[in-house]
mmCIF file with all atom_site columns, C-alpha atoms in Angstrom:
data_model
loop_
_atom_site.group_PDB
_atom_site.id
_atom_site.type_symbol
_atom_site.label_atom_id
_atom_site.label_alt_id
_atom_site.label_comp_id
_atom_site.label_asym_id
_atom_site.label_entity_id
_atom_site.label_seq_id
_atom_site.pdbx_PDB_ins_code
_atom_site.Cartn_x
_atom_site.Cartn_y
_atom_site.Cartn_z
_atom_site.occupancy
_atom_site.B_iso_or_equiv
_atom_site.pdbx_formal_charge
_atom_site.auth_seq_id
_atom_site.auth_comp_id
_atom_site.auth_asym_id
_atom_site.auth_atom_id
_atom_site.pdbx_PDB_model_num
ATOM 1   C CA . UNK A 1 1   ? 62.743 -165.037 -102.186 1.00 0.00 ? 74  UNK A CA 1
ATOM 2   C CA . UNK A 1 2   ? 62.280 -167.125 -105.530 1.00 0.00 ? 75  UNK A CA 1
ATOM 3   C CA . UNK A 1 3   ? 62.502 -171.149 -105.956 1.00 0.00 ? 76  UNK A CA 1
ATOM 4   C CA . UNK A 1 4   ? 65.181 -172.169 -108.316 1.00 0.00 ? 77  UNK A CA 1
ATOM 5   C CA . UNK A 1 5   ? 64.995 -175.350 -110.385 1.00 0.00 ? 78  UNK A CA 1
ATOM 6   C CA . UNK A 1 6   ? 67.531 -176.910 -112.428 1.00 0.00 ? 79  UNK A CA 1
ATOM 7   C CA . UNK A 1 7   ? 66.935 -179.803 -114.450 1.00 0.00 ? 80  UNK A CA 1
ATOM 8   C CA . UNK A 1 8   ? 69.318 -181.999 -116.744 1.00 0.00 ? 81  UNK A CA 1
ATOM 9   C CA . UNK A 1 9   ? 67.956 -183.403 -120.019 1.00 0.00 ? 82  UNK A CA 1
ATOM 10  C CA . UNK A 1 10  ? 69.072 -187.269 -121.080 1.00 0.00 ? 83  UNK A CA 1
ATOM 11  C CA . UNK A 1 11  ? 69.664 -185.491 -124.624 1.00 0.00 ? 84  UNK A CA 1
ATOM 12  C CA . UNK A 1 12  ? 69.065 -182.061 -125.661 1.00 0.00 ? 85  UNK A CA 1
ATOM 13  C CA . UNK A 1 13  ? 65.139 -181.772 -126.566 1.00 0.00 ? 86  UNK A CA 1
ATOM 14  C CA . UNK A 1 14  ? 64.987 -178.451 -126.629 1.00 0.00 ? 87  UNK A CA 1
ATOM 15  C CA . UNK A 1 15  ? 63.762 -175.693 -124.235 1.00 0.00 ? 88  UNK A CA 1
ATOM 16  C CA . UNK A 1 16  ? 60.280 -176.542 -124.119 1.00 0.00 ? 89  UNK A CA 1
ATOM 17  C CA . UNK A 1 17  ? 61.227 -179.798 -123.124 1.00 0.00 ? 90  UNK A CA 1
ATOM 18  C CA . UNK A 1 18  ? 63.603 -178.464 -120.364 1.00 0.00 ? 91  UNK A CA 1
ATOM 19  C CA . UNK A 1 19  ? 61.022 -176.502 -118.898 1.00 0.00 ? 92  UNK A CA 1
ATOM 20  C CA . UNK A 1 20  ? 58.618 -179.685 -118.914 1.00 0.00 ? 93  UNK A CA 1
ATOM 21  C CA . UNK A 1 21  ? 61.223 -181.393 -117.055 1.00 0.00 ? 94  UNK A CA 1
ATOM 22  C CA . UNK A 1 22  ? 61.437 -178.639 -114.340 1.00 0.00 ? 95  UNK A CA 1
ATOM 23  C CA . UNK A 1 23  ? 57.308 -179.764 -113.575 1.00 0.00 ? 96  UNK A CA 1
ATOM 24  C CA . UNK A 1 24  ? 56.876 -176.119 -112.747 1.00 0.00 ? 97  UNK A CA 1
ATOM 25  C CA . UNK A 1 25  ? 53.441 -174.704 -111.908 1.00 0.00 ? 98  UNK A CA 1
ATOM 26  C CA . UNK A 1 26  ? 52.397 -171.475 -113.299 1.00 0.00 ? 99  UNK A CA 1
ATOM 27  C CA . UNK A 1 27  ? 53.178 -168.614 -113.078 1.00 0.00 ? 100 UNK A CA 1
ATOM 28  C CA . UNK A 1 28  ? 57.019 -169.415 -113.139 1.00 0.00 ? 101 UNK A CA 1
ATOM 29  C CA . UNK A 1 29  ? 60.190 -167.533 -114.784 1.00 0.00 ? 102 UNK A CA 1
ATOM 30  C CA . UNK A 1 30  ? 62.346 -169.588 -117.143 1.00 0.00 ? 103 UNK A CA 1
ATOM 31  C CA . UNK A 1 31  ? 65.843 -168.063 -117.713 1.00 0.00 ? 104 UNK A CA 1
ATOM 32  C CA . UNK A 1 32  ? 68.653 -168.915 -119.587 1.00 0.00 ? 105 UNK A CA 1
ATOM 33  C CA . UNK A 1 33  ? 71.685 -169.782 -117.614 1.00 0.00 ? 106 UNK A CA 1
ATOM 34  C CA . UNK A 1 34  ? 74.178 -167.956 -119.958 1.00 0.00 ? 107 UNK A CA 1
ATOM 35  C CA . UNK A 1 35  ? 72.989 -164.848 -119.985 1.00 0.00 ? 108 UNK A CA 1
ATOM 36  C CA . UNK A 1 36  ? 73.708 -161.442 -117.858 1.00 0.00 ? 109 UNK A CA 1
ATOM 37  C CA . UNK A 1 37  ? 70.718 -158.931 -117.818 1.00 0.00 ? 110 UNK A CA 1
ATOM 38  C CA . UNK A 1 38  ? 70.740 -155.181 -117.033 1.00 0.00 ? 111 UNK A CA 1
ATOM 39  C CA . UNK A 1 39  ? 70.066 -154.351 -113.288 1.00 0.00 ? 112 UNK A CA 1
ATOM 40  C CA . UNK A 1 40  ? 66.635 -154.585 -112.023 1.00 0.00 ? 113 UNK A CA 1
ATOM 41  C CA . UNK A 1 41  ? 65.142 -156.253 -115.324 1.00 0.00 ? 114 UNK A CA 1
ATOM 42  C CA . UNK A 1 42  ? 65.203 -159.563 -113.900 1.00 0.00 ? 115 UNK A CA 1
ATOM 43  C CA . UNK A 1 43  ? 63.214 -158.249 -110.957 1.00 0.00 ? 116 UNK A CA 1
ATOM 44  C CA . UNK A 1 44  ? 60.920 -156.535 -113.019 1.00 0.00 ? 117 UNK A CA 1
ATOM 45  C CA . UNK A 1 45  ? 59.985 -159.466 -115.439 1.00 0.00 ? 118 UNK A CA 1
ATOM 46  C CA . UNK A 1 46  ? 59.326 -161.672 -112.675 1.00 0.00 ? 119 UNK A CA 1
ATOM 47  C CA . UNK A 1 47  ? 57.243 -159.109 -111.210 1.00 0.00 ? 120 UNK A CA 1
ATOM 48  C CA . UNK A 1 48  ? 55.045 -159.328 -114.260 1.00 0.00 ? 121 UNK A CA 1
ATOM 49  C CA . UNK A 1 49  ? 54.933 -163.329 -114.628 1.00 0.00 ? 122 UNK A CA 1
ATOM 50  C CA . UNK A 1 50  ? 51.764 -163.647 -113.006 1.00 0.00 ? 123 UNK A CA 1
ATOM 51  C CA . UNK A 1 51  ? 49.900 -160.764 -114.612 1.00 0.00 ? 124 UNK A CA 1
ATOM 52  C CA . UNK A 1 52  ? 49.507 -162.106 -118.093 1.00 0.00 ? 125 UNK A CA 1
ATOM 53  C CA . UNK A 1 53  ? 48.999 -165.532 -119.945 1.00 0.00 ? 126 UNK A CA 1
ATOM 54  C CA . UNK A 1 54  ? 52.889 -165.460 -120.755 1.00 0.00 ? 127 UNK A CA 1
ATOM 55  C CA . UNK A 1 55  ? 55.401 -163.206 -121.901 1.00 0.00 ? 128 UNK A CA 1
ATOM 56  C CA . UNK A 1 56  ? 58.726 -162.630 -123.860 1.00 0.00 ? 129 UNK A CA 1
ATOM 57  C CA . UNK A 1 57  ? 61.374 -160.296 -122.591 1.00 0.00 ? 130 UNK A CA 1
ATOM 58  C CA . UNK A 1 58  ? 62.478 -158.297 -125.796 1.00 0.00 ? 131 UNK A CA 1
ATOM 59  C CA . UNK A 1 59  ? 65.243 -155.158 -126.650 1.00 0.00 ? 132 UNK A CA 1
ATOM 60  C CA . UNK A 1 60  ? 64.804 -153.068 -129.225 1.00 0.00 ? 133 UNK A CA 1
ATOM 61  C CA . UNK A 1 61  ? 67.166 -153.485 -132.382 1.00 0.00 ? 134 UNK A CA 1
ATOM 62  C CA . UNK A 1 62  ? 66.436 -150.847 -134.554 1.00 0.00 ? 135 UNK A CA 1
ATOM 63  C CA . UNK A 1 63  ? 66.921 -152.435 -138.300 1.00 0.00 ? 136 UNK A CA 1
ATOM 64  C CA . UNK A 1 64  ? 66.843 -156.008 -137.111 1.00 0.00 ? 137 UNK A CA 1
ATOM 65  C CA . UNK A 1 65  ? 64.736 -158.408 -135.042 1.00 0.00 ? 138 UNK A CA 1
ATOM 66  C CA . UNK A 1 66  ? 62.693 -161.231 -135.028 1.00 0.00 ? 139 UNK A CA 1
ATOM 67  C CA . UNK A 1 67  ? 59.553 -160.973 -132.790 1.00 0.00 ? 140 UNK A CA 1
ATOM 68  C CA . UNK A 1 68  ? 56.669 -158.949 -133.908 1.00 0.00 ? 141 UNK A CA 1
ATOM 69  C CA . UNK A 1 69  ? 55.161 -156.993 -131.364 1.00 0.00 ? 142 UNK A CA 1
ATOM 70  C CA . UNK A 1 70  ? 52.114 -154.512 -131.402 1.00 0.00 ? 143 UNK A CA 1
ATOM 71  C CA . UNK A 1 71  ? 50.878 -152.395 -128.750 1.00 0.00 ? 144 UNK A CA 1
ATOM 72  C CA . UNK A 1 72  ? 52.907 -154.183 -126.105 1.00 0.00 ? 145 UNK A CA 1
ATOM 73  C CA . UNK A 1 73  ? 51.813 -157.666 -127.483 1.00 0.00 ? 146 UNK A CA 1
ATOM 74  C CA . UNK A 1 74  ? 53.804 -160.302 -128.934 1.00 0.00 ? 147 UNK A CA 1
ATOM 75  C CA . UNK A 1 75  ? 52.030 -161.262 -132.399 1.00 0.00 ? 148 UNK A CA 1
ATOM 76  C CA . UNK A 1 76  ? 55.028 -163.629 -133.673 1.00 0.00 ? 149 UNK A CA 1
ATOM 77  C CA . UNK A 1 77  ? 57.876 -165.074 -131.843 1.00 0.00 ? 150 UNK A CA 1
ATOM 78  C CA . UNK A 1 78  ? 59.463 -165.583 -135.078 1.00 0.00 ? 151 UNK A CA 1
ATOM 79  C CA . UNK A 1 79  ? 58.712 -163.545 -137.954 1.00 0.00 ? 152 UNK A CA 1
ATOM 80  C CA . UNK A 1 80  ? 60.695 -164.567 -140.678 1.00 0.00 ? 153 UNK A CA 1
ATOM 81  C CA . UNK A 1 81  ? 59.097 -161.691 -143.154 1.00 0.00 ? 154 UNK A CA 1
ATOM 82  C CA . UNK A 1 82  ? 61.746 -159.160 -142.186 1.00 0.00 ? 155 UNK A CA 1
ATOM 83  C CA . UNK A 1 83  ? 63.054 -156.686 -139.536 1.00 0.00 ? 156 UNK A CA 1
ATOM 84  C CA . UNK A 1 84  ? 60.600 -156.313 -136.940 1.00 0.00 ? 157 UNK A CA 1
ATOM 85  C CA . UNK A 1 85  ? 62.761 -154.074 -134.749 1.00 0.00 ? 158 UNK A CA 1
ATOM 86  C CA . UNK A 1 86  ? 62.673 -156.145 -131.557 1.00 0.00 ? 159 UNK A CA 1
ATOM 87  C CA . UNK A 1 87  ? 64.802 -159.225 -130.656 1.00 0.00 ? 160 UNK A CA 1
ATOM 88  C CA . UNK A 1 88  ? 63.491 -161.925 -127.741 1.00 0.00 ? 161 UNK A CA 1
ATOM 89  C CA . UNK A 1 89  ? 66.027 -162.693 -125.028 1.00 0.00 ? 162 UNK A CA 1
ATOM 90  C CA . UNK A 1 90  ? 65.712 -165.721 -122.927 1.00 0.00 ? 163 UNK A CA 1
ATOM 91  C CA . UNK A 1 91  ? 63.782 -164.432 -120.158 1.00 0.00 ? 164 UNK A CA 1
ATOM 92  C CA . UNK A 1 92  ? 60.230 -165.945 -120.755 1.00 0.00 ? 165 UNK A CA 1
ATOM 93  C CA . UNK A 1 93  ? 57.296 -165.031 -117.885 1.00 0.00 ? 166 UNK A CA 1
ATOM 94  C CA . UNK A 1 94  ? 55.211 -168.135 -118.126 1.00 0.00 ? 167 UNK A CA 1
ATOM 95  C CA . UNK A 1 95  ? 51.562 -168.226 -117.465 1.00 0.00 ? 168 UNK A CA 1
ATOM 96  C CA . UNK A 1 96  ? 48.990 -170.904 -117.655 1.00 0.00 ? 169 UNK A CA 1
ATOM 97  C CA . UNK A 1 97  ? 48.138 -170.065 -121.506 1.00 0.00 ? 170 UNK A CA 1
ATOM 98  C CA . UNK A 1 98  ? 51.885 -170.832 -122.294 1.00 0.00 ? 171 UNK A CA 1
ATOM 99  C CA . UNK A 1 99  ? 52.373 -173.709 -119.900 1.00 0.00 ? 172 UNK A CA 1
ATOM 100 C CA . UNK A 1 100 ? 49.242 -175.555 -121.050 1.00 0.00 ? 173 UNK A CA 1
ATOM 101 C CA . UNK A 1 101 ? 51.506 -175.803 -124.712 1.00 0.00 ? 174 UNK A CA 1
ATOM 102 C CA . UNK A 1 102 ? 54.118 -177.864 -123.110 1.00 0.00 ? 175 UNK A CA 1
ATOM 103 C CA . UNK A 1 103 ? 51.981 -181.062 -122.656 1.00 0.00 ? 176 UNK A CA 1
ATOM 104 C CA . UNK A 1 104 ? 52.001 -182.584 -124.838 1.00 0.00 ? 177 UNK A CA 1
ATOM 105 C CA . UNK A 1 105 ? 55.523 -180.792 -126.573 1.00 0.00 ? 178 UNK A CA 1
ATOM 106 C CA . UNK A 1 106 ? 54.792 -178.618 -129.285 1.00 0.00 ? 179 UNK A CA 1
ATOM 107 C CA . UNK A 1 107 ? 56.028 -179.397 -132.755 1.00 0.00 ? 180 UNK A CA 1
ATOM 108 C CA . UNK A 1 108 ? 59.075 -182.078 -133.388 1.00 0.00 ? 181 UNK A CA 1
ATOM 109 C CA . UNK A 1 109 ? 62.599 -182.270 -131.291 1.00 0.00 ? 182 UNK A CA 1
ATOM 110 C CA . UNK A 1 110 ? 63.907 -179.981 -130.805 1.00 0.00 ? 183 UNK A CA 1
ATOM 111 C CA . UNK A 1 111 ? 61.128 -178.749 -128.925 1.00 0.00 ? 184 UNK A CA 1
ATOM 112 C CA . UNK A 1 112 ? 61.327 -175.302 -128.439 1.00 0.00 ? 185 UNK A CA 1
ATOM 113 C CA . UNK A 1 113 ? 59.608 -172.611 -125.566 1.00 0.00 ? 186 UNK A CA 1
ATOM 114 C CA . UNK A 1 114 ? 59.314 -170.167 -128.561 1.00 0.00 ? 187 UNK A CA 1
ATOM 115 C CA . UNK A 1 115 ? 56.893 -172.496 -130.120 1.00 0.00 ? 188 UNK A CA 1
ATOM 116 C CA . UNK A 1 116 ? 54.817 -172.994 -127.017 1.00 0.00 ? 189 UNK A CA 1
ATOM 117 C CA . UNK A 1 117 ? 54.350 -169.225 -126.590 1.00 0.00 ? 190 UNK A CA 1
ATOM 118 C CA . UNK A 1 118 ? 53.489 -169.171 -130.513 1.00 0.00 ? 191 UNK A CA 1
ATOM 119 C CA . UNK A 1 119 ? 50.720 -171.776 -130.193 1.00 0.00 ? 192 UNK A CA 1
ATOM 120 C CA . UNK A 1 120 ? 49.454 -169.591 -127.505 1.00 0.00 ? 193 UNK A CA 1
ATOM 121 C CA . UNK A 1 121 ? 49.191 -166.472 -129.059 1.00 0.00 ? 194 UNK A CA 1
ATOM 122 C CA . UNK A 1 122 ? 47.518 -168.093 -132.207 1.00 0.00 ? 195 UNK A CA 1
ATOM 123 C CA . UNK A 1 123 ? 44.907 -169.484 -129.588 1.00 0.00 ? 196 UNK A CA 1
ATOM 124 C CA . UNK A 1 124 ? 44.140 -165.985 -128.727 1.00 0.00 ? 197 UNK A CA 1
ATOM 125 C CA . UNK A 1 125 ? 46.029 -165.657 -125.370 1.00 0.00 ? 198 UNK A CA 1
ATOM 126 C CA . UNK A 1 126 ? 47.388 -161.826 -124.256 1.00 0.00 ? 199 UNK A CA 1
ATOM 127 C CA . UNK A 1 127 ? 51.269 -162.867 -124.657 1.00 0.00 ? 200 UNK A CA 1
ATOM 128 C CA . UNK A 1 128 ? 53.195 -159.546 -123.422 1.00 0.00 ? 201 UNK A CA 1
ATOM 129 C CA . UNK A 1 129 ? 56.576 -157.881 -124.890 1.00 0.00 ? 202 UNK A CA 1
ATOM 130 C CA . UNK A 1 130 ? 58.166 -156.993 -121.720 1.00 0.00 ? 203 UNK A CA 1
ATOM 131 C CA . UNK A 1 131 ? 61.125 -154.317 -122.949 1.00 0.00 ? 204 UNK A CA 1
ATOM 132 C CA . UNK A 1 132 ? 64.581 -154.987 -120.691 1.00 0.00 ? 205 UNK A CA 1
ATOM 133 C CA . UNK A 1 133 ? 67.928 -153.244 -121.033 1.00 0.00 ? 206 UNK A CA 1
ATOM 134 C CA . UNK A 1 134 ? 70.942 -154.838 -122.808 1.00 0.00 ? 207 UNK A CA 1
ATOM 135 C CA . UNK A 1 135 ? 71.901 -158.131 -122.005 1.00 0.00 ? 208 UNK A CA 1
ATOM 136 C CA . UNK A 1 136 ? 75.041 -160.089 -122.560 1.00 0.00 ? 209 UNK A CA 1
ATOM 137 C CA . UNK A 1 137 ? 75.543 -163.578 -123.343 1.00 0.00 ? 210 UNK A CA 1
ATOM 138 C CA . UNK A 1 138 ? 78.278 -165.738 -121.256 1.00 0.00 ? 211 UNK A CA 1
ATOM 139 C CA . UNK A 1 139 ? 78.341 -168.665 -123.044 1.00 0.00 ? 212 UNK A CA 1
ATOM 140 C CA . UNK A 1 140 ? 81.840 -168.452 -124.212 1.00 0.00 ? 213 UNK A CA 1
ATOM 141 C CA . UNK A 1 141 ? 84.749 -169.051 -121.880 1.00 0.00 ? 214 UNK A CA 1
ATOM 142 C CA . UNK A 1 142 ? 86.232 -165.948 -123.014 1.00 0.00 ? 215 UNK A CA 1
ATOM 143 C CA . UNK A 1 143 ? 82.974 -164.069 -122.194 1.00 0.00 ? 216 UNK A CA 1
ATOM 144 C CA . UNK A 1 144 ? 83.038 -165.422 -118.587 1.00 0.00 ? 217 UNK A CA 1
ATOM 145 C CA . UNK A 1 145 ? 86.549 -163.864 -118.221 1.00 0.00 ? 218 UNK A CA 1
ATOM 146 C CA . UNK A 1 146 ? 85.652 -160.582 -119.761 1.00 0.00 ? 219 UNK A CA 1
ATOM 147 C CA . UNK A 1 147 ? 82.773 -160.131 -117.367 1.00 0.00 ? 220 UNK A CA 1
ATOM 148 C CA . UNK A 1 148 ? 84.674 -161.075 -114.154 1.00 0.00 ? 221 UNK A CA 1
ATOM 149 C CA . UNK A 1 149 ? 88.093 -159.010 -115.196 1.00 0.00 ? 222 UNK A CA 1
ATOM 150 C CA . UNK A 1 150 ? 86.494 -155.653 -116.469 1.00 0.00 ? 223 UNK A CA 1
ATOM 151 C CA . UNK A 1 151 ? 90.064 -154.475 -116.926 1.00 0.00 ? 224 UNK A CA 1
ATOM 152 C CA . UNK A 1 152 ? 90.103 -156.883 -120.008 1.00 0.00 ? 225 UNK A CA 1
ATOM 153 C CA . UNK A 1 153 ? 87.093 -155.091 -122.134 1.00 0.00 ? 226 UNK A CA 1
#
C-alpha cells in the first residue's frame, strides 16, 4: 500500500540530502533501513504523517535522551542541556512545514533531517512527538544474524 523510494548519494551528505534527492511530495515517511520497529509502530506513525506539520518518533529513555518534548510537541530535536527522557528514532513523518526546510538544504554538510525539523519548530510549526515501542538496530552484521536466528539471542 506504500510507494517506496530509495536513493543513492554520490557522497555521504547527510539524511536531509538523501530525503531531498528522493523528490517526494509531502506528506511522506522517512525511515532508516537499519532499524527494526515494534509491531504496529510503523503503520501507526505512518498514519499520523498527514495530520501534522511533521513529527519525530520517540521512545522513552528514563535518565537519558536528547529530544525535548512538551505536551506531545517537539521543542528541541537535539537538546544538549541534559537528560530529557526521550530519544528520537529514525522514523520521520514529514509534512509541508518540514519539507520546505529541505530546499535549500539546512546548515553545512552533512545536512541532517533533524536540522530541517528544528528549523520548522523554530518557525512555529507543530511538530509532534509520537511514542513508539522498542527498536533494534541492525547495522552490524552480527545484529542481522541475531535477528534472523532467535536461538542466538
